[in-house]
Tab-separated table of C-alpha atoms in Angstrom:
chain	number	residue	atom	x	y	z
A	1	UNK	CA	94.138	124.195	112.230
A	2	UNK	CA	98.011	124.257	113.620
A	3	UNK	CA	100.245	122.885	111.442
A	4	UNK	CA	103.278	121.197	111.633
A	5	UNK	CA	106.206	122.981	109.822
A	6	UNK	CA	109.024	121.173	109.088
A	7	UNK	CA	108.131	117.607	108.748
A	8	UNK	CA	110.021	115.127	108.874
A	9	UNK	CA	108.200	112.915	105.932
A	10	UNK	CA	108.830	115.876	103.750
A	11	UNK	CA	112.329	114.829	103.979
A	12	UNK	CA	112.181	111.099	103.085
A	13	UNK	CA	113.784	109.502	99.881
A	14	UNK	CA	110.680	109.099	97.085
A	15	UNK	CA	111.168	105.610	97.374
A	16	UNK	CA	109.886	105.586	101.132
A	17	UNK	CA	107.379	108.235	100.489
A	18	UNK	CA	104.778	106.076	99.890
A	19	UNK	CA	103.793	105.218	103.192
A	20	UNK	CA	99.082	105.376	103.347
A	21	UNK	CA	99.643	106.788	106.709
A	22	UNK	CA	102.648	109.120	106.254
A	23	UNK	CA	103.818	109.105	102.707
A	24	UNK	CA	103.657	112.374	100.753
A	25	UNK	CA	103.113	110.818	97.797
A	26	UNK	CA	100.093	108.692	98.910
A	27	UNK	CA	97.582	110.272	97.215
A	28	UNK	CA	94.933	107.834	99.158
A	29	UNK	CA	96.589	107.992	103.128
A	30	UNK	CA	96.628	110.189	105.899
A	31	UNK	CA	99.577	112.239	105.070
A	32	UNK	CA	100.779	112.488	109.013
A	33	UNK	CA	103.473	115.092	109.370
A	34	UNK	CA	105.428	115.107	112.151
A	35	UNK	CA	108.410	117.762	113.430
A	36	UNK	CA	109.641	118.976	116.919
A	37	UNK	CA	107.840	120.789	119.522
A	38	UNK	CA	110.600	121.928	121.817
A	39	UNK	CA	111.843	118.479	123.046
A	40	UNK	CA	108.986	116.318	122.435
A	41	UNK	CA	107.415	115.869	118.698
A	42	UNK	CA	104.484	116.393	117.278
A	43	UNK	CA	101.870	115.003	114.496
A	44	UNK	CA	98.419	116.839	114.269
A	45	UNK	CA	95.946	115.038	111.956
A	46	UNK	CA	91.682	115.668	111.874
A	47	UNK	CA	90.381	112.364	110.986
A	48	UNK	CA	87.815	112.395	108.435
A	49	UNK	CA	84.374	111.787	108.899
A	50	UNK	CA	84.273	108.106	108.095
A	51	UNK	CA	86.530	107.312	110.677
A	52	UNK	CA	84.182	106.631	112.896
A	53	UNK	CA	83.898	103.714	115.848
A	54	UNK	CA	80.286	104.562	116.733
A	55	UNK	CA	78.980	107.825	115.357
A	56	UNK	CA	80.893	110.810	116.948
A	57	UNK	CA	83.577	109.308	117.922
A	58	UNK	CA	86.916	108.344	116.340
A	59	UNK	CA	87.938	104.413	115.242
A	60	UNK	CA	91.039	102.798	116.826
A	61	UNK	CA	92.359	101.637	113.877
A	62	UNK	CA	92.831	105.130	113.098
A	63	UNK	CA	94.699	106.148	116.079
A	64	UNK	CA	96.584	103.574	116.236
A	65	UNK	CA	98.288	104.109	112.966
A	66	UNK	CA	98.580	107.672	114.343
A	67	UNK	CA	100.361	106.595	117.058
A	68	UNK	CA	102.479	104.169	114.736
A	69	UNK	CA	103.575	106.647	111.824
A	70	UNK	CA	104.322	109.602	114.976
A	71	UNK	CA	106.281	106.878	116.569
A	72	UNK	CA	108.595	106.353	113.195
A	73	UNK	CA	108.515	110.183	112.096
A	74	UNK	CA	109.464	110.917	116.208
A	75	UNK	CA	112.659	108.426	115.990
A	76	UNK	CA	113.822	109.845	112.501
A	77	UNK	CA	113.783	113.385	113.685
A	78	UNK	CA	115.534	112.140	116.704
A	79	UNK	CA	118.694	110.317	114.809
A	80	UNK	CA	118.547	112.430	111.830
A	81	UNK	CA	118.961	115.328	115.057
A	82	UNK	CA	121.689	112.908	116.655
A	83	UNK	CA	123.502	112.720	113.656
A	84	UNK	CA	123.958	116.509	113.031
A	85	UNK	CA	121.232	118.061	110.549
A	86	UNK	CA	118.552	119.997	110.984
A	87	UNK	CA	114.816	118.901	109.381
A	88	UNK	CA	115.016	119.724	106.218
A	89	UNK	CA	118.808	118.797	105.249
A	90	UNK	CA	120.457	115.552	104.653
A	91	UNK	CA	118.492	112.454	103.993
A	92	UNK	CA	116.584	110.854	107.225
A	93	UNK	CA	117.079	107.846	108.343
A	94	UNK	CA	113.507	106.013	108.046
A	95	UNK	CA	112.193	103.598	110.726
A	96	UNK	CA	109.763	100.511	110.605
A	97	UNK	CA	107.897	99.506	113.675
A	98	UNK	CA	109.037	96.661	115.780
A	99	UNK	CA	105.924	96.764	117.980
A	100	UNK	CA	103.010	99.092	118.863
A	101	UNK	CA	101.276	99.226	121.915
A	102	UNK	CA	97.705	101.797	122.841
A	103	UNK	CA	95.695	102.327	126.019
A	104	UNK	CA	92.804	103.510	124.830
A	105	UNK	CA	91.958	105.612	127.880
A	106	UNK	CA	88.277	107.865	126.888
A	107	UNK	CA	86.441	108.042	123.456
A	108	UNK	CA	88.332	110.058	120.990
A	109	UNK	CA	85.250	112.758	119.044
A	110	UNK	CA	85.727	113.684	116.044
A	111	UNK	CA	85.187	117.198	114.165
A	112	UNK	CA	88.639	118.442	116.206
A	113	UNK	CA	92.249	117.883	115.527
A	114	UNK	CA	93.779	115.268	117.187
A	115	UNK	CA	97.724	115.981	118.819
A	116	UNK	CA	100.164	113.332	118.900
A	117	UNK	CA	103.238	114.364	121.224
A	118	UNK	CA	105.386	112.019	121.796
A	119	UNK	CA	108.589	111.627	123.873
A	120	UNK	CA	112.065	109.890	122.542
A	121	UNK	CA	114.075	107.770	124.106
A	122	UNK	CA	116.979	106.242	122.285
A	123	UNK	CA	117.388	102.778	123.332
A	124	UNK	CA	120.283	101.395	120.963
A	125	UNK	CA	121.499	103.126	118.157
A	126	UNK	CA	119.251	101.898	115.600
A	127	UNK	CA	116.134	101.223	118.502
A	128	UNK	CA	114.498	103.841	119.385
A	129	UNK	CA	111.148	103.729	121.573
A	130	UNK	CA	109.369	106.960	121.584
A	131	UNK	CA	106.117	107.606	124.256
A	132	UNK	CA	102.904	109.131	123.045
A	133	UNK	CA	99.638	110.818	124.444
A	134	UNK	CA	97.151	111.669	122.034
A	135	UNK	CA	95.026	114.677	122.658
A	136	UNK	CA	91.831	116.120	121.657
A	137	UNK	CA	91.120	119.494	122.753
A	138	UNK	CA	93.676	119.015	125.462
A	139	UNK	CA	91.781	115.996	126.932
A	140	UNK	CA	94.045	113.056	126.676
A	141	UNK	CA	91.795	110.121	124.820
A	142	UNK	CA	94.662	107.810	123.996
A	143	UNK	CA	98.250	106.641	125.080
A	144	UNK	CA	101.199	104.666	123.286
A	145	UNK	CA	104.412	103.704	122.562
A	146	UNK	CA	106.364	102.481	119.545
A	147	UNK	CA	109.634	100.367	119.361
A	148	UNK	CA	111.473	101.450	115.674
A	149	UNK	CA	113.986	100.058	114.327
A	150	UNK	CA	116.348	101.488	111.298
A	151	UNK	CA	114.752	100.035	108.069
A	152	UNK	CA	117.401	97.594	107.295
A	153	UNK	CA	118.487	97.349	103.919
A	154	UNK	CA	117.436	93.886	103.498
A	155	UNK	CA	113.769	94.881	104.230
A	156	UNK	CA	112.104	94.778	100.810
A	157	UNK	CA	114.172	91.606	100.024
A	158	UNK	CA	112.168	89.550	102.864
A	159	UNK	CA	110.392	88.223	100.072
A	160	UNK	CA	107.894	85.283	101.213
B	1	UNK	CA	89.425	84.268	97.789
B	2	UNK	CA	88.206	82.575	101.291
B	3	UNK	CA	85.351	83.765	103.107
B	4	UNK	CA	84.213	84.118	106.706
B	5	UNK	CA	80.052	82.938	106.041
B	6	UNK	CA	79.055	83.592	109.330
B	7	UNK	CA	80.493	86.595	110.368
B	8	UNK	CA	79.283	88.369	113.978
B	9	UNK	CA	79.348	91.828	112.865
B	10	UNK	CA	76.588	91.077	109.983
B	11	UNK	CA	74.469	91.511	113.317
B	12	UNK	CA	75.259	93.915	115.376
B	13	UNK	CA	72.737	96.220	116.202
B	14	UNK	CA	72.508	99.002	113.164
B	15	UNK	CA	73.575	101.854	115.959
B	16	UNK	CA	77.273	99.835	116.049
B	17	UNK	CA	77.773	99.119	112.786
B	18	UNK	CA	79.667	102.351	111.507
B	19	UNK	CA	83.042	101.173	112.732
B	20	UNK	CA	85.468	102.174	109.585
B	21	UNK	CA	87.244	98.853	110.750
B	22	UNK	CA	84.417	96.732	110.387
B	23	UNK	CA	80.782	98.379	110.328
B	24	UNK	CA	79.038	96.591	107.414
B	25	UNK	CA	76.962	100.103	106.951
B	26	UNK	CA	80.377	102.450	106.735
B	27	UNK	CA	80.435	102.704	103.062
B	28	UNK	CA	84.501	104.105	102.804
B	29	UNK	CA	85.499	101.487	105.141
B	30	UNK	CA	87.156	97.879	105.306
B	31	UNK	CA	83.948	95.554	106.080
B	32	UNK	CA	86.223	93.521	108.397
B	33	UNK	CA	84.158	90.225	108.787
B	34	UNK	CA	84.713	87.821	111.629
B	35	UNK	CA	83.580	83.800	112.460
B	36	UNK	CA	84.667	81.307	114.055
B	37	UNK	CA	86.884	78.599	112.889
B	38	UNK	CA	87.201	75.187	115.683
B	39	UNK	CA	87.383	76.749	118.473
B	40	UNK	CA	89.457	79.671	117.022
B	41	UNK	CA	88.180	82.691	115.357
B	42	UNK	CA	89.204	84.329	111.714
B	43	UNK	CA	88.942	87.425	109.798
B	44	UNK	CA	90.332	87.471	106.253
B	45	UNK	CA	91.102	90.908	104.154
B	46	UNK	CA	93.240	91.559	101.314
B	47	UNK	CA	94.980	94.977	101.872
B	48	UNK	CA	94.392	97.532	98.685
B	49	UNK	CA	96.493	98.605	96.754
B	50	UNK	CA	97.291	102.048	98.268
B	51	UNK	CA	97.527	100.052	101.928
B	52	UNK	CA	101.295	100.873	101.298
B	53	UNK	CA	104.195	100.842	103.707
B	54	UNK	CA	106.728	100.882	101.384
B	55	UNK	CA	105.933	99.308	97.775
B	56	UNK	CA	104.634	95.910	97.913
B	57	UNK	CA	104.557	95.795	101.594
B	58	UNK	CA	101.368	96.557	103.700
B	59	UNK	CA	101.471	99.629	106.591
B	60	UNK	CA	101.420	98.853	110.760
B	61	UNK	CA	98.422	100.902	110.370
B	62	UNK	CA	95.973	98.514	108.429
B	63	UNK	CA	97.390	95.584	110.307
B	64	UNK	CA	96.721	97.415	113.253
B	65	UNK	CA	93.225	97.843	112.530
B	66	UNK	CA	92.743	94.215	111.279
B	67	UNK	CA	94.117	92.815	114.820
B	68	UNK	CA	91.822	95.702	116.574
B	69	UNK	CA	88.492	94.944	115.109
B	70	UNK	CA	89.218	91.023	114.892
B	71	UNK	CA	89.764	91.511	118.841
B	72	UNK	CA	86.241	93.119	119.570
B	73	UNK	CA	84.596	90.563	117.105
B	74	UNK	CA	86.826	87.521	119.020
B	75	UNK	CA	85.170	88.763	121.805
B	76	UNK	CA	81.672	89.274	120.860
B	77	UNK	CA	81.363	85.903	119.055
B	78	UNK	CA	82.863	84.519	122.476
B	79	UNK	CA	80.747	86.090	124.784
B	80	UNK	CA	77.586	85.812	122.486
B	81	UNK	CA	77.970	81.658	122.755
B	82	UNK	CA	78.560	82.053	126.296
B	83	UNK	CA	75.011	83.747	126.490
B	84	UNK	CA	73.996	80.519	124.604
B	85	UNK	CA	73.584	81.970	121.076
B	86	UNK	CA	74.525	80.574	117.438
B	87	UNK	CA	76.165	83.425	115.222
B	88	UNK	CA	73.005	85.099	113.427
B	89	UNK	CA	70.670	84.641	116.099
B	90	UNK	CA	69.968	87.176	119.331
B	91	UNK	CA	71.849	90.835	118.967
B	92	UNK	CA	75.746	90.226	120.116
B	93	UNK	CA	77.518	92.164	122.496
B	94	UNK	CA	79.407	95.282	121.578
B	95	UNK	CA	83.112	95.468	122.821
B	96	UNK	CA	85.024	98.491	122.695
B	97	UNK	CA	89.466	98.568	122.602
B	98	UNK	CA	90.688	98.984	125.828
B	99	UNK	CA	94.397	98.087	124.545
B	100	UNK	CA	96.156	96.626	121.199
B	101	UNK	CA	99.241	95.818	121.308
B	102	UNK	CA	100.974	94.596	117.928
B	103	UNK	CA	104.566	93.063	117.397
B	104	UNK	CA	105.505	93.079	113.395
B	105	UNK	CA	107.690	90.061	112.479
B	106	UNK	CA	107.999	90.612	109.344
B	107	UNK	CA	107.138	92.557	105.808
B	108	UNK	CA	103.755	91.785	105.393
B	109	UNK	CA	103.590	91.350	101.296
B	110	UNK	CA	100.597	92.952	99.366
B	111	UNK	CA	98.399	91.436	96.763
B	112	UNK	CA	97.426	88.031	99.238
B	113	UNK	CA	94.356	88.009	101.631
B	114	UNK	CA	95.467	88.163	105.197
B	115	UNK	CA	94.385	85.889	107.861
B	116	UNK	CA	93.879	86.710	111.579
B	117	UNK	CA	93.884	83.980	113.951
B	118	UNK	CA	92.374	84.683	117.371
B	119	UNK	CA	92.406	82.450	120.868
B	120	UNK	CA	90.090	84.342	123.066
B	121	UNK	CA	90.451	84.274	126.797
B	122	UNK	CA	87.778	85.426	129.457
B	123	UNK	CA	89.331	87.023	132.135
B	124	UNK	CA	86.190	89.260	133.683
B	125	UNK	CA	82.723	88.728	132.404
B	126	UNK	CA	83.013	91.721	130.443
B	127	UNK	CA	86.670	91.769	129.690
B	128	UNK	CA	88.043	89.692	127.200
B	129	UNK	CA	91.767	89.177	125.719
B	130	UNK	CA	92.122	88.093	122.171
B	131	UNK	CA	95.179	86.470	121.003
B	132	UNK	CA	95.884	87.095	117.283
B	133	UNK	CA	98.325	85.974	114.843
B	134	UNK	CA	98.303	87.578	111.295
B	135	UNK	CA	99.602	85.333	108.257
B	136	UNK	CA	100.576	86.080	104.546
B	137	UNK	CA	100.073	82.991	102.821
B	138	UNK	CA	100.242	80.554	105.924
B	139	UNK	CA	103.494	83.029	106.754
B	140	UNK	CA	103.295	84.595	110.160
B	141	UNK	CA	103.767	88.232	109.811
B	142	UNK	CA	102.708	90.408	113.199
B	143	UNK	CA	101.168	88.932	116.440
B	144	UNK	CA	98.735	91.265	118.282
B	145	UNK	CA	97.103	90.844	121.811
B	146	UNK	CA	94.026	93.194	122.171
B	147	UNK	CA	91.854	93.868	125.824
B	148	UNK	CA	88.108	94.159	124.832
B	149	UNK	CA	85.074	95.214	126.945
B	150	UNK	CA	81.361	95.359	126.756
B	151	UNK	CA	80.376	98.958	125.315
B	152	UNK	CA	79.408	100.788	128.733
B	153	UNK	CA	75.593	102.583	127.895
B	154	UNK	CA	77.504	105.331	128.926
B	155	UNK	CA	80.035	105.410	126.435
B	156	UNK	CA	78.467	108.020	123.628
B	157	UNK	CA	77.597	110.297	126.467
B	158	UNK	CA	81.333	110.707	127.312
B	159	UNK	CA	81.009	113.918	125.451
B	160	UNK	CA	83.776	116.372	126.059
């Protein structure tokens, strides 16, 4: 299977590494890696076999948090790019997701890879909205788009 | 913890009950159970442990997923009254995702059952919108809209 390179999540401080859909040091999640394909970005990921909707095809839930972890991974490449380094120096900036939105457009199978690539689009400085087609064997199952915001510092505080 | 008793996808027909989201016969997956409550509709989960975003938070993903398969249920326990039926009685419709779209307010804490709220709307015979809000200990923590149909007959043969 193609493989991302230099991923972004690789990158992230420990203490946000933890993420069950992109965090390396999730032993449970999906591990999502995400890095740059020329100008777009790019998260490849085979869902497992119980991920299924109906048998043979792939559940939303799971694309959805495709699209959602490719839409934070996309923006951090994007400023940590902005602000000078290459993936794989400095520290990222990490994003959390104001909003998600997917058209599911054709049943997704399973047994293949399935290719995020999204597009970036800075929208503020710490608001970026990146747009995202989902592929499977170069038949496009699934569309979306992410608004992420800079993790503020106060986020774990937001105690209830 | 609470309990949905009467849930709609305890009877959907065994060939739909795989969904990872909510298929009562998917052994890996999250048994997402939905009823009605008044005139609204509920599903209640408690996120596991390794349902991380960052420590002690929950991921977009899972909540994602809750609002996704809470929308097809909405709409199956909707449409199944419509067609004059008591949950447990008659074989429900199946709705498929056609869109999800989720805003996150705020930090969804771990360790509490979450409780999605749903206000369905008809707007075709066989397309139904399902408002849901998502609350942390009577805190409101994402809102999510999701666009449901009725499975087509075709829709496993949309091999690629």
């Amino acid at each position: 299977m193609e493989k991302v390179v230099n991923a972004i999540q690789d990158s992230y401080p420990e203490d946000f590494s933890w993420c069950y859909g992109c965090g390396q040091l999730n032993n449970s999640g999906h591990h999502f890696r995400t890095g740059w394909q020329g100008e777009q970005t790019i998260t490849i990921y085979e869902p497992l076999p119980e991920h299924t909707a109906i048998p043979g095809f792939v559940y939303g839930g799971l694309i959805a948090s495709l699209i959602d972890c490719h839409g934070t991974g996309s923006s951090s490449l994007a400023l940590h790019q902005k602000n000078g380094h290459e993936v794989g120096t400095g520290t990222p900036p990490r994003f959390v997701t104001a909003s998600l939105h997917v058209d599911f457009l054709k049943p997704t199978p399973q047994g293949v890879p399935l290719k995020a690539i999204g597009t970036v689009e800075e929208i503020h400085p710490k608001k970026w909205k990146v747009h995202t087609e989902v592929y499977a064997q170069d038949v496009l199952c699934a569309k979306g788009e992410v608004v992420a915001v800079v993790m503020p510092s106060t986020f774990a505080s937001q105690q209830l």
